[in-house]
PDB file of C-alpha atoms and ligand atoms in Angstrom:
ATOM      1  CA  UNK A   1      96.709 105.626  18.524  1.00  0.00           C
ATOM      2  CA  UNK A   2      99.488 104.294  20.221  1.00  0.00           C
ATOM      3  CA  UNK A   3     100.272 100.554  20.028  1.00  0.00           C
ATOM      4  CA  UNK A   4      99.414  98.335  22.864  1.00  0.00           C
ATOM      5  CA  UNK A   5     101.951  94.785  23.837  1.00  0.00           C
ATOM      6  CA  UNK A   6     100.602  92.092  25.980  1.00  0.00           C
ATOM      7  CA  UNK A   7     103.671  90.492  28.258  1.00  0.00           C
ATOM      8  CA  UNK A   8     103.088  87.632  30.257  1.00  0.00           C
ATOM      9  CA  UNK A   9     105.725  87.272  33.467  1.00  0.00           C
ATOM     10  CA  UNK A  10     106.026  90.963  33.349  1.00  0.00           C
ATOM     11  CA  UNK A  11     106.156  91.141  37.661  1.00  0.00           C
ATOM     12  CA  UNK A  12     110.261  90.009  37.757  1.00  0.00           C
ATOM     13  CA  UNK A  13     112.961  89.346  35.060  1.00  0.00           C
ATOM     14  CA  UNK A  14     112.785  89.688  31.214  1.00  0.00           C
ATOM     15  CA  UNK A  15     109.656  90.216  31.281  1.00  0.00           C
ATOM     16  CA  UNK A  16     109.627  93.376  33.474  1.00  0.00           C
ATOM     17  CA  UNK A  17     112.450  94.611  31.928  1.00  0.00           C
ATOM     18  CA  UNK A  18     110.494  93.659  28.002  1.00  0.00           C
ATOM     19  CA  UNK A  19     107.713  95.663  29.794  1.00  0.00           C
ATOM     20  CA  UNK A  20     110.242  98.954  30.710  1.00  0.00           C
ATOM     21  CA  UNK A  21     111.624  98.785  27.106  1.00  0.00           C
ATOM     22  CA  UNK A  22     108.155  99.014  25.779  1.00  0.00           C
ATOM     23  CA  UNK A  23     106.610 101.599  28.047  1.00  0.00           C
ATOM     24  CA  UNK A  24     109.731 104.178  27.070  1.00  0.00           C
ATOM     25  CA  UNK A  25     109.102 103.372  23.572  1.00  0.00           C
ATOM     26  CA  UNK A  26     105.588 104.750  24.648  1.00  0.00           C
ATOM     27  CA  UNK A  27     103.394 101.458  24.027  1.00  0.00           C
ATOM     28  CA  UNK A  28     100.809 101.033  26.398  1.00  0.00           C
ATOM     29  CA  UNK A  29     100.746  97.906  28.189  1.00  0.00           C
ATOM     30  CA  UNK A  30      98.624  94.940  29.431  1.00  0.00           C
ATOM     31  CA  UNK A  31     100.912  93.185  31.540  1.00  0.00           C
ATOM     32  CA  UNK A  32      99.848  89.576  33.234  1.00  0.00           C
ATOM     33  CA  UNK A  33     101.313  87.189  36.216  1.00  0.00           C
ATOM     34  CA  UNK A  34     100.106  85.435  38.935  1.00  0.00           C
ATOM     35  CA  UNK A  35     101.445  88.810  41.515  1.00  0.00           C
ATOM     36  CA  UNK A  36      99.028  91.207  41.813  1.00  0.00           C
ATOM     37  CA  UNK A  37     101.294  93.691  44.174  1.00  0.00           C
ATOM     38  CA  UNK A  38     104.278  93.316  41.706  1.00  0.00           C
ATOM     39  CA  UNK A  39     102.178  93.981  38.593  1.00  0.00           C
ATOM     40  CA  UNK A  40     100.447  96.979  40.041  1.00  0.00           C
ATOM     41  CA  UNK A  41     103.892  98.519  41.090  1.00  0.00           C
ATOM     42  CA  UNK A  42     104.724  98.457  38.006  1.00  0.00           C
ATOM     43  CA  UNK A  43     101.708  99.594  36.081  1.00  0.00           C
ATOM     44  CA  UNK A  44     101.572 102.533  38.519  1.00  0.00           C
ATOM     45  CA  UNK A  45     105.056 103.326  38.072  1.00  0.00           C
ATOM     46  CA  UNK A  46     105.239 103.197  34.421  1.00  0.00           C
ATOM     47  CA  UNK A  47     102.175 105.069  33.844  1.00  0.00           C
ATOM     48  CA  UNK A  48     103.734 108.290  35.997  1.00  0.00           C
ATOM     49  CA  UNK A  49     106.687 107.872  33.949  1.00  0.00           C
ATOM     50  CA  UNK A  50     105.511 107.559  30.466  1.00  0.00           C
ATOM     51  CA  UNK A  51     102.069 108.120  30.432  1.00  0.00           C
ATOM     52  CA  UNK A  52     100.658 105.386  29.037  1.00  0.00           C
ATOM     53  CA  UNK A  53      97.840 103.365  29.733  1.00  0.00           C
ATOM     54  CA  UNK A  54      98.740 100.140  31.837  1.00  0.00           C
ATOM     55  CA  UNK A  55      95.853  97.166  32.170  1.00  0.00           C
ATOM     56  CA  UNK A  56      97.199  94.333  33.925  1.00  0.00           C
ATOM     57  CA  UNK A  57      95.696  90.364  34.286  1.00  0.00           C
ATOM     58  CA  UNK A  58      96.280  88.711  37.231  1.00  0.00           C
ATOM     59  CA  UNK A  59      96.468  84.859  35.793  1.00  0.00           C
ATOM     60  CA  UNK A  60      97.861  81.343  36.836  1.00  0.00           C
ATOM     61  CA  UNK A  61      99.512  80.668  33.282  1.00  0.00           C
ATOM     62  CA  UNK A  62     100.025  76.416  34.379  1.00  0.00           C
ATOM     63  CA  UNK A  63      96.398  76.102  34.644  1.00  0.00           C
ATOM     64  CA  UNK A  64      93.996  74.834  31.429  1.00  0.00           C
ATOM     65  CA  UNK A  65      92.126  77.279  30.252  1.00  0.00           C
ATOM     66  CA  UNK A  66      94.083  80.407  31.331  1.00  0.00           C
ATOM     67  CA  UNK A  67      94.732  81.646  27.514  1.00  0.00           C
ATOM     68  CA  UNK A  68      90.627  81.795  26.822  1.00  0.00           C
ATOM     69  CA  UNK A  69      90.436  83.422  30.091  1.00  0.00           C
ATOM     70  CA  UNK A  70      93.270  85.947  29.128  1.00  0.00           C
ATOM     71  CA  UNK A  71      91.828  86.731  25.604  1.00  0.00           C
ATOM     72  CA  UNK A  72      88.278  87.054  26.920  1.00  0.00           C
ATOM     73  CA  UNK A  73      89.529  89.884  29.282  1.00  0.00           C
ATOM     74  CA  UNK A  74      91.190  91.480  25.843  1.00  0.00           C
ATOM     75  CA  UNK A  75      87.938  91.580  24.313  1.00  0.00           C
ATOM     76  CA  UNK A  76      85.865  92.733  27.662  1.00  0.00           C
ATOM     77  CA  UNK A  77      88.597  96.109  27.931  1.00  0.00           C
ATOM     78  CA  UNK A  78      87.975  96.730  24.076  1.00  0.00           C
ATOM     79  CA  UNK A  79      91.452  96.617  23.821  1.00  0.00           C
ATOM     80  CA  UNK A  80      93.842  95.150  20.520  1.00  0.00           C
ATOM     81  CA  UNK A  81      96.995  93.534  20.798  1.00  0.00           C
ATOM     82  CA  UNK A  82      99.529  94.524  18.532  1.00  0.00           C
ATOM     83  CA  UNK A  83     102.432  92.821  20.029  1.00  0.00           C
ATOM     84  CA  UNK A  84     102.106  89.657  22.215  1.00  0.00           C
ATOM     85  CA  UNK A  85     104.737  88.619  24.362  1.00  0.00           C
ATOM     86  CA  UNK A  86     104.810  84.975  25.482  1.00  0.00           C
ATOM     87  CA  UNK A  87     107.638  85.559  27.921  1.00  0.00           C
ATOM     88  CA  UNK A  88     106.508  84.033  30.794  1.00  0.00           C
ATOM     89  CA  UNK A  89     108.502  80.221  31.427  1.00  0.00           C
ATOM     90  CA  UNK A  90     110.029  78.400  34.144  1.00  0.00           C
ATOM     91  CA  UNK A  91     112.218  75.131  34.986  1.00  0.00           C
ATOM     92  CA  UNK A  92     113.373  72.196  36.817  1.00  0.00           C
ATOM     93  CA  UNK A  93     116.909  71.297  37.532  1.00  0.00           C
ATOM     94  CA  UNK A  94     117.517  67.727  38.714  1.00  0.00           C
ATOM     95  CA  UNK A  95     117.438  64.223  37.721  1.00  0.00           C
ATOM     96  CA  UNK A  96     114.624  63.221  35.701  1.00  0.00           C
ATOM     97  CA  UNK A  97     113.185  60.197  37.517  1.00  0.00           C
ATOM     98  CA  UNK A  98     114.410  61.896  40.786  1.00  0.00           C
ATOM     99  CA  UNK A  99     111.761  65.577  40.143  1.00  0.00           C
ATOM    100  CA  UNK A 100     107.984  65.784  40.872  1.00  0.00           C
ATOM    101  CA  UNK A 101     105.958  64.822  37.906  1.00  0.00           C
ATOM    102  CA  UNK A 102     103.419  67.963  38.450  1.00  0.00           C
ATOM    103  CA  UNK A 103     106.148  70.600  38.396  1.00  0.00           C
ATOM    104  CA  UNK A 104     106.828  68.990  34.514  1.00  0.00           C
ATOM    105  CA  UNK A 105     103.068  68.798  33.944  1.00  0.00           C
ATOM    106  CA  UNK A 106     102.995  72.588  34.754  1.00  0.00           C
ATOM    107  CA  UNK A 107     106.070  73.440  33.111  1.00  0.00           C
ATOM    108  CA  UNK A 108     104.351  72.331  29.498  1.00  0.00           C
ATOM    109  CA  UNK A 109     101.443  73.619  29.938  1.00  0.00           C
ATOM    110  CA  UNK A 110     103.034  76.927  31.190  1.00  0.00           C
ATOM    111  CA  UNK A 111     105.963  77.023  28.371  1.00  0.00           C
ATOM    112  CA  UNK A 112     104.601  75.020  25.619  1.00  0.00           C
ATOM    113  CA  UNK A 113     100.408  75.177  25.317  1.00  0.00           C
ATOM    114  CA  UNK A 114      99.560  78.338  27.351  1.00  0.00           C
ATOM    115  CA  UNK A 115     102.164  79.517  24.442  1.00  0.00           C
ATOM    116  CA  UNK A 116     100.590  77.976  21.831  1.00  0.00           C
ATOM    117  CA  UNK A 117      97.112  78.791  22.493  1.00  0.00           C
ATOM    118  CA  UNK A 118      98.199  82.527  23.262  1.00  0.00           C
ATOM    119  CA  UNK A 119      99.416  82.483  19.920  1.00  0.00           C
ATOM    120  CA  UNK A 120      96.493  80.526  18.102  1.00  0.00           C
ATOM    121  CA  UNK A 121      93.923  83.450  19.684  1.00  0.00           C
ATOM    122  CA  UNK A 122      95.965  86.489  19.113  1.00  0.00           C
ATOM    123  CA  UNK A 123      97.632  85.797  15.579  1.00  0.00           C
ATOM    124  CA  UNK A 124      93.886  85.513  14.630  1.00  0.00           C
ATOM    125  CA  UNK A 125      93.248  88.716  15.626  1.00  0.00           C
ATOM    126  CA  UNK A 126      96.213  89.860  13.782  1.00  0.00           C
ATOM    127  CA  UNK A 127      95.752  88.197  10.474  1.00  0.00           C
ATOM    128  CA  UNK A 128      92.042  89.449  10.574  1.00  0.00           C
ATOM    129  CA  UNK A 129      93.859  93.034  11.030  1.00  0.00           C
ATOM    130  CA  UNK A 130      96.704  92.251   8.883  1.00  0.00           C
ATOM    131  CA  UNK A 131      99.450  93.434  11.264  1.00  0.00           C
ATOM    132  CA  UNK A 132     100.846  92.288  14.085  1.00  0.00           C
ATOM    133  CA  UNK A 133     104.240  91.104  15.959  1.00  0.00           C
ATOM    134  CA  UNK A 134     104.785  87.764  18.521  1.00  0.00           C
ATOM    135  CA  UNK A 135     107.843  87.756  20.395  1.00  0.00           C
ATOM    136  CA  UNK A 136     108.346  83.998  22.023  1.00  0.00           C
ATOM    137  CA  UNK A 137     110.465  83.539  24.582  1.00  0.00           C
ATOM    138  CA  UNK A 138     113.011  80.297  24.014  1.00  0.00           C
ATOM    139  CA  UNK A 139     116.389  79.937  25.001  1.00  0.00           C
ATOM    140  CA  UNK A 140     119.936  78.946  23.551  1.00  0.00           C
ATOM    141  CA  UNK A 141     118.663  75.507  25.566  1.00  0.00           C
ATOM    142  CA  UNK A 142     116.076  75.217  22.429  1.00  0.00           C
ATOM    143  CA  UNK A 143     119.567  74.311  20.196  1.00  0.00           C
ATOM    144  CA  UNK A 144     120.392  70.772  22.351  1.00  0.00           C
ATOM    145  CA  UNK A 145     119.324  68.594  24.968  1.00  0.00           C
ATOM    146  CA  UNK A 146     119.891  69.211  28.706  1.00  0.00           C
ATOM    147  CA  UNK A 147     120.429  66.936  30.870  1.00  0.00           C
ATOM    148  CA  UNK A 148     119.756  67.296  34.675  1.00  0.00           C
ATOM    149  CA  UNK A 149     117.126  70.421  32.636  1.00  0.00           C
ATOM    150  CA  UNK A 150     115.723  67.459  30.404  1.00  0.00           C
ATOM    151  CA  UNK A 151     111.760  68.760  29.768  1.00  0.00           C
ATOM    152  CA  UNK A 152     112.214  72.742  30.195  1.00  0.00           C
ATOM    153  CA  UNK A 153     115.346  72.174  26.985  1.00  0.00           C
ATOM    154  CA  UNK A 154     112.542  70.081  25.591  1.00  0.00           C
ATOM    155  CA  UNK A 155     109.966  72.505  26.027  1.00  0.00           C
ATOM    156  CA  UNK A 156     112.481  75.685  24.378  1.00  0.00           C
ATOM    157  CA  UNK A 157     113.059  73.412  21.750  1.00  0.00           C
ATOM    158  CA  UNK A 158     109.020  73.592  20.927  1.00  0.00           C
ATOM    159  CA  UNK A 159     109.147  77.297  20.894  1.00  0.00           C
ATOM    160  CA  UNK A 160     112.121  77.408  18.619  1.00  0.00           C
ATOM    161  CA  UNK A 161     110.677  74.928  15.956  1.00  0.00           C
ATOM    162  CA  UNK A 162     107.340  75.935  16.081  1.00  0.00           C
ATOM    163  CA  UNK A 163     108.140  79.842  16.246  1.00  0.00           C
ATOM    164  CA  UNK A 164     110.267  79.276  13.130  1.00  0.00           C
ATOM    165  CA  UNK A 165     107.243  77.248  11.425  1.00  0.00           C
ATOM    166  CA  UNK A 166     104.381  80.100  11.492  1.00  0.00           C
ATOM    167  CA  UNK A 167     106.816  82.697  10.921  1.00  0.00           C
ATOM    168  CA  UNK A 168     106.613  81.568   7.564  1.00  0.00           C
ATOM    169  CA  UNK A 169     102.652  81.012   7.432  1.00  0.00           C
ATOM    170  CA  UNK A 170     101.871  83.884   8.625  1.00  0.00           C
ATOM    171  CA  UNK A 171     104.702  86.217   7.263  1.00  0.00           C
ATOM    172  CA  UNK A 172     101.579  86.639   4.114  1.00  0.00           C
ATOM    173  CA  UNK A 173      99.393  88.433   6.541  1.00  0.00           C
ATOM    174  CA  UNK A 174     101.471  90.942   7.838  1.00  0.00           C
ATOM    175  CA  UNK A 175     102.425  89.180  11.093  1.00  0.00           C
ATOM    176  CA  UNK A 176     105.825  88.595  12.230  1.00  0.00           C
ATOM    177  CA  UNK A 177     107.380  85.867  14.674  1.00  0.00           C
ATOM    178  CA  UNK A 178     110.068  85.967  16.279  1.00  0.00           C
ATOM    179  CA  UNK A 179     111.850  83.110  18.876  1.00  0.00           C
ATOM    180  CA  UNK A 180     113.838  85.460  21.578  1.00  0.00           C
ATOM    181  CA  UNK A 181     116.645  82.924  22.313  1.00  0.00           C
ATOM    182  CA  UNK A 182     118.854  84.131  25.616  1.00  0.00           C
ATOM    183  CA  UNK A 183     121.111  82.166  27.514  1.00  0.00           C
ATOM    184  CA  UNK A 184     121.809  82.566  31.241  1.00  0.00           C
ATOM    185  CA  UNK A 185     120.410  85.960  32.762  1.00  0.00           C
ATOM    186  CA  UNK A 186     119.725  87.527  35.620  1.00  0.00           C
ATOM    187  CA  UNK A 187     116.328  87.066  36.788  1.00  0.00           C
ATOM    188  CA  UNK A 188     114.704  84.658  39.319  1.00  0.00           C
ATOM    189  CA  UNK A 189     114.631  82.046  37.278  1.00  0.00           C
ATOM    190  CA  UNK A 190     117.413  79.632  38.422  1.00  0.00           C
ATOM    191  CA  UNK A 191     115.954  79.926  42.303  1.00  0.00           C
ATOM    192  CA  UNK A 192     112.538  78.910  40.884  1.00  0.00           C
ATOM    193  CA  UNK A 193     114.589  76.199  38.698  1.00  0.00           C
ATOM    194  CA  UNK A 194     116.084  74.603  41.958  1.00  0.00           C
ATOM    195  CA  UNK A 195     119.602  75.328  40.730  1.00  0.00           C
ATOM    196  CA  UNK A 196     122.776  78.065  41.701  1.00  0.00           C
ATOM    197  CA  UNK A 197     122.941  80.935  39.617  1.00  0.00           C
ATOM    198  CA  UNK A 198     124.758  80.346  36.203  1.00  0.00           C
ATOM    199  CA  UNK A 199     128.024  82.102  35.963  1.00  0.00           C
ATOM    200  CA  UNK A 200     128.383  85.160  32.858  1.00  0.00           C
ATOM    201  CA  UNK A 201     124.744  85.868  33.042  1.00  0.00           C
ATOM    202  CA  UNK A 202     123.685  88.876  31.166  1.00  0.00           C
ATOM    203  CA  UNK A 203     121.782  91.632  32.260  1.00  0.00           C
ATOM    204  CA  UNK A 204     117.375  91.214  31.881  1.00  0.00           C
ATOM    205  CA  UNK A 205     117.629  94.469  30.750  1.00  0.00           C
ATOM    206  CA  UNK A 206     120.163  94.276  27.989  1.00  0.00           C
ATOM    207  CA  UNK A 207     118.355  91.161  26.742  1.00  0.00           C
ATOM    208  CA  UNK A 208     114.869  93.051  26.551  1.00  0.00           C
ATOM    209  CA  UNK A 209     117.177  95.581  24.525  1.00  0.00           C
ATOM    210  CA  UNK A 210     117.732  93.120  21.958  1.00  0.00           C
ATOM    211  CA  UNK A 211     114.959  91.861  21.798  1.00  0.00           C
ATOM    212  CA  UNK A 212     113.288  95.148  21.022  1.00  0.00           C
ATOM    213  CA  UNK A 213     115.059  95.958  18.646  1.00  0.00           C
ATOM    214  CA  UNK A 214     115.341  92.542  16.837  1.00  0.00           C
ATOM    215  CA  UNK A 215     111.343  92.137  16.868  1.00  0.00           C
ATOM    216  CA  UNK A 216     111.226  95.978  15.412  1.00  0.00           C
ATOM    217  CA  UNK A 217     113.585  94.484  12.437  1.00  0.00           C
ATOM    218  CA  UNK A 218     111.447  91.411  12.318  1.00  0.00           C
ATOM    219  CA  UNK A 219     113.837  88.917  13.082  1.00  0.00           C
ATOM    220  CA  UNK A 220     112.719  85.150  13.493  1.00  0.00           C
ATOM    221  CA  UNK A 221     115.507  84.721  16.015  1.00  0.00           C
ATOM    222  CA  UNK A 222     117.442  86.815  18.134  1.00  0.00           C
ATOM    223  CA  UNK A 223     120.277  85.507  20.515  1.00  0.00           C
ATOM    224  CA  UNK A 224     121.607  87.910  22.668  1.00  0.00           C
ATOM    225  CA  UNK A 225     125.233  87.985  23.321  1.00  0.00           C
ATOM    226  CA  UNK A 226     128.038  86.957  20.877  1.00  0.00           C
ATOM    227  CA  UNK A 227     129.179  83.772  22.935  1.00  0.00           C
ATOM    228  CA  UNK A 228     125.868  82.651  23.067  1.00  0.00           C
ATOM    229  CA  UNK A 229     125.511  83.076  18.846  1.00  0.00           C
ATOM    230  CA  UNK A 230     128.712  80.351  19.051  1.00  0.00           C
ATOM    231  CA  UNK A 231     127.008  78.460  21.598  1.00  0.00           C
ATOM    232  CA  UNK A 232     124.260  77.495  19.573  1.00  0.00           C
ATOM    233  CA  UNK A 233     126.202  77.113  15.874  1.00  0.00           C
ATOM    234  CA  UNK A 234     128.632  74.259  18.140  1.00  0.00           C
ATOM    235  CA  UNK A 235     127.616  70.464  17.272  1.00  0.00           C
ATOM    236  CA  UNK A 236     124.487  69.349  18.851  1.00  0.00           C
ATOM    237  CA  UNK A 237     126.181  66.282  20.878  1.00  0.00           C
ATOM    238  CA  UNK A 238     129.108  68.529  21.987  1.00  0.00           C
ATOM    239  CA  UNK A 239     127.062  71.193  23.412  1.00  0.00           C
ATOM    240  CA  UNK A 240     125.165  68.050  25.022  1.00  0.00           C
ATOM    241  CA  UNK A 241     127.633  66.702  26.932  1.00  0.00           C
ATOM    242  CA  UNK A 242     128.924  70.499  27.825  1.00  0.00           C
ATOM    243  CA  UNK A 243     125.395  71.177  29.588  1.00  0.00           C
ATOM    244  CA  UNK A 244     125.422  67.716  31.191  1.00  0.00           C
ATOM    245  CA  UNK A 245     128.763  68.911  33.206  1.00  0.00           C
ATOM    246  CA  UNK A 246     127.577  72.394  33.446  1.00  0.00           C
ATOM    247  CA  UNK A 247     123.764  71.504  34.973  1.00  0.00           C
ATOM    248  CA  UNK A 248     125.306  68.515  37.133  1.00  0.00           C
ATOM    249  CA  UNK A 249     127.385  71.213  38.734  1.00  0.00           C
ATOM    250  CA  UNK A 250     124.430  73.613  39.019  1.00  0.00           C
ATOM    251  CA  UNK A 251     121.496  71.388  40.162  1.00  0.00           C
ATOM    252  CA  UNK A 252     121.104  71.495  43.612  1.00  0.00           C
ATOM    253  CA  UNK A 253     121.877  68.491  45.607  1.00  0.00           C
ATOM    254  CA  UNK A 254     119.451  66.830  46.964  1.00  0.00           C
ATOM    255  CA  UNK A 255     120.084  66.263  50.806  1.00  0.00           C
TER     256      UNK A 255
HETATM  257  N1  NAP B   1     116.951  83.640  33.213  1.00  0.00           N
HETATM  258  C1  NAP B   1     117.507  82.877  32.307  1.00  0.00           C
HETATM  259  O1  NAP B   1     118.675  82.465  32.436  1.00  0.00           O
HETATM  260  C2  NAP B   1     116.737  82.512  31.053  1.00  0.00           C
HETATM  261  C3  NAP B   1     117.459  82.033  29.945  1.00  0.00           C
HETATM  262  C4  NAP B   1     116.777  81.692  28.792  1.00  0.00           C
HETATM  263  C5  NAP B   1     115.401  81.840  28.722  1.00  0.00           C
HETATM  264  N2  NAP B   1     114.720  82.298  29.818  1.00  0.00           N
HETATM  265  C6  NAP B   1     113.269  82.420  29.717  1.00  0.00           C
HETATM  266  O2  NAP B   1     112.890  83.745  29.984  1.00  0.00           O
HETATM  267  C7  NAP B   1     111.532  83.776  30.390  1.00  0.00           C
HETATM  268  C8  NAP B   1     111.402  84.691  31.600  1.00  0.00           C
HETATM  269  O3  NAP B   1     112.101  84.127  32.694  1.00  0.00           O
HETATM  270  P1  NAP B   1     113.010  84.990  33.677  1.00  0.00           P
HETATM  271  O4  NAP B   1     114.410  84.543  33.488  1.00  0.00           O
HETATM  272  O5  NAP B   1     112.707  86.421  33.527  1.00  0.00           O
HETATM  273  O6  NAP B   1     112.547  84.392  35.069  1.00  0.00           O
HETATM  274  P2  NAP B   1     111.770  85.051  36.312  1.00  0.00           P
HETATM  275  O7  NAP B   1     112.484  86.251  36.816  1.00  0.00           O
HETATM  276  O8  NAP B   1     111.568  83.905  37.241  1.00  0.00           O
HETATM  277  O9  NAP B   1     110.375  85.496  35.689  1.00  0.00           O
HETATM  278  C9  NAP B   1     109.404  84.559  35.323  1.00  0.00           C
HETATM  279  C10 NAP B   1     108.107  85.293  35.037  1.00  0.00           C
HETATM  280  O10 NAP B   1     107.139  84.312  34.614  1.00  0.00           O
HETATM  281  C11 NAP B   1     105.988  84.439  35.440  1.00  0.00           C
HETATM  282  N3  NAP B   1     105.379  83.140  35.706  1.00  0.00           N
HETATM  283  C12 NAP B   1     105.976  82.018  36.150  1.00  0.00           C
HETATM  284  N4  NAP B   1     105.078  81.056  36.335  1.00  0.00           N
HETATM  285  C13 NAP B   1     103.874  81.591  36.002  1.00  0.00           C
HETATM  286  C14 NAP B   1     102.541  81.099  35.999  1.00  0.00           C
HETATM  287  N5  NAP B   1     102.269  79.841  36.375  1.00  0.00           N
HETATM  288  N6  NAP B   1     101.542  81.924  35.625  1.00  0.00           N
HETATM  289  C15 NAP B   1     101.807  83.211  35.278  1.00  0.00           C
HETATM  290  N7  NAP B   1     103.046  83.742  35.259  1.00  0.00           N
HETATM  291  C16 NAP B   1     104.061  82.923  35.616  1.00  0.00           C
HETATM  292  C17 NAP B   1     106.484  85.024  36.760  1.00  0.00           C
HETATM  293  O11 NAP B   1     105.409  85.736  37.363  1.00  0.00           O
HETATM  294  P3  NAP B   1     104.691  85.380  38.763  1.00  0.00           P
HETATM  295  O12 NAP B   1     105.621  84.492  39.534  1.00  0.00           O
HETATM  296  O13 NAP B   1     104.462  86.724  39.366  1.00  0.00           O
HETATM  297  O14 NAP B   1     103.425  84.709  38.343  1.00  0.00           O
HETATM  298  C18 NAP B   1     107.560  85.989  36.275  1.00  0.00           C
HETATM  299  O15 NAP B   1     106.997  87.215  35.902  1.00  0.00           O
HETATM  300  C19 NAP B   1     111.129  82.320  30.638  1.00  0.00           C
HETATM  301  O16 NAP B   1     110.375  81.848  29.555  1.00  0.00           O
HETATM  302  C20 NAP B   1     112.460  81.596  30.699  1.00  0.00           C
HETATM  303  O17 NAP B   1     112.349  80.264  30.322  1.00  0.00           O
HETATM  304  C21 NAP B   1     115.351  82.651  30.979  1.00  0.00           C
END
């Protein structure tokens, strides 16, 4: 029996590229987003290529309730999740006070307890099974505030801590954690952020690389790229006051 991964924001970014890495490495897939068109694209197209078996979820991940929703369609398909991806994540650029209080709302409940109750109904599963892998998608901004990015940093800085806390609880059950910490890449996310692409980026698909690879070697955290490992090992307040030049340059102004 081949192994099957769950990846949320699999229609654009890391997480299509996480989902590209996986289907070559022959897992099938259940892949979930809010774009039905983009998903089934891909499911089609990575099913011809591999042959695996591609289920996909179309889901609003900022809304309450979506994770029950999610794991009740798991059950319905008879399927079992061996790996679960929480990849999908977005931001806001801009001045705190200045940004729309429901984009934040969203962002939480997207990044932080979509996350989190992903993880509380699947790592279940997996200790009931004794084996099983989550891959949580942070970000080098987990290491130190951002200003101008104030709550997304915040948010990353959840996934970090508490990816790096049930590591080690559930580590006795077979089940593995591991915080996938990139910095900037190329995906969609700075146009959804509101802010100009960020100079350097690396390559979505050289990120899901390492992260395949790192979550095979169970890894609790994988940073991709070598300046980005000395990004995060610099002093907190320095690397504070080098995002609040670099994100006042990036946000977009306001007209
Ligand atoms: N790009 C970077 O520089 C960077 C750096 C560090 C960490 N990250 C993290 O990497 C992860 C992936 O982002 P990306 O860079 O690949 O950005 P992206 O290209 O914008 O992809 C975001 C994915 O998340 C999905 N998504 C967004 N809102 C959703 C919602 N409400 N419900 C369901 N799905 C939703 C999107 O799908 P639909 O729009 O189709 O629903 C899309 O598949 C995020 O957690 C992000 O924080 C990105």
């Amino acid at each position: 029996m081949k192994d099957t991964a769950l990846i949320t924001g699999a229609s654009s970014g890391i997480g299509y590229a996480l989902a590209k890495v996986f289907a070559f490495h022959r897992y099938n897939l259940i892949l979930v987003s809010r774009n039905a068109e983009k998903l089934n694209e891909l499911a089609s197209m990575l099913k011809a290529q591999y042959g695996i078996s591609v289920e996909i979820i179309i889901e609003d991940l900022s809304k309450a309730g979506a994770a029950n929703r999610i794991f009740e369609k798991v059950v319905n398909m008879k399927l079992t999740v061996d790996v679960l991806i929480n990849n999908a994540g977005v931001g806001v650029v801009g001045f705190f006070h200045e940004t729309e209080l429901i984009r934040d709302i969203e962002m939480i409940q997207l990044n932080i307890s979509t996350l989190t109750e992903m993880t509380k109904l699947f790592s279940r599963e997996m200790v009931r099974r004794g084996k099983g892998k989550i891959l949580n998608v942070g970000s080098t901004g987990a290491f130190a505030p951002g200003p101008f990015i104030a709550v997304y940093y915040a948010t990353k800085a959840y996934v970090l801590s508490f990816s790096r806390a049930i590591s080690k609880e559930l580590k006795q059950y077979g089940v593995t954690v591991t915080a996938l910490c990139p910095g900037a890449v190329k995906t969609n996310f700075c146009k959804t952020a509101g802010k100009r692409d960020m100079p350097g980026a690396m390559e979505a698909s050289v990120v899901a690389e390492a992260a395949y690879r790192g979550l095979l070697k169970n890894k609790k955290i994988i940073i991709p790229g070598i300046l980005n490992k000395i990004l995060v090992r610099l002093p907190q307040g320095l690397v504070s006051t080098i995002n609040f030049k670099n994100q006042r340059k990036l946000a977009v102004k306001k007209s």
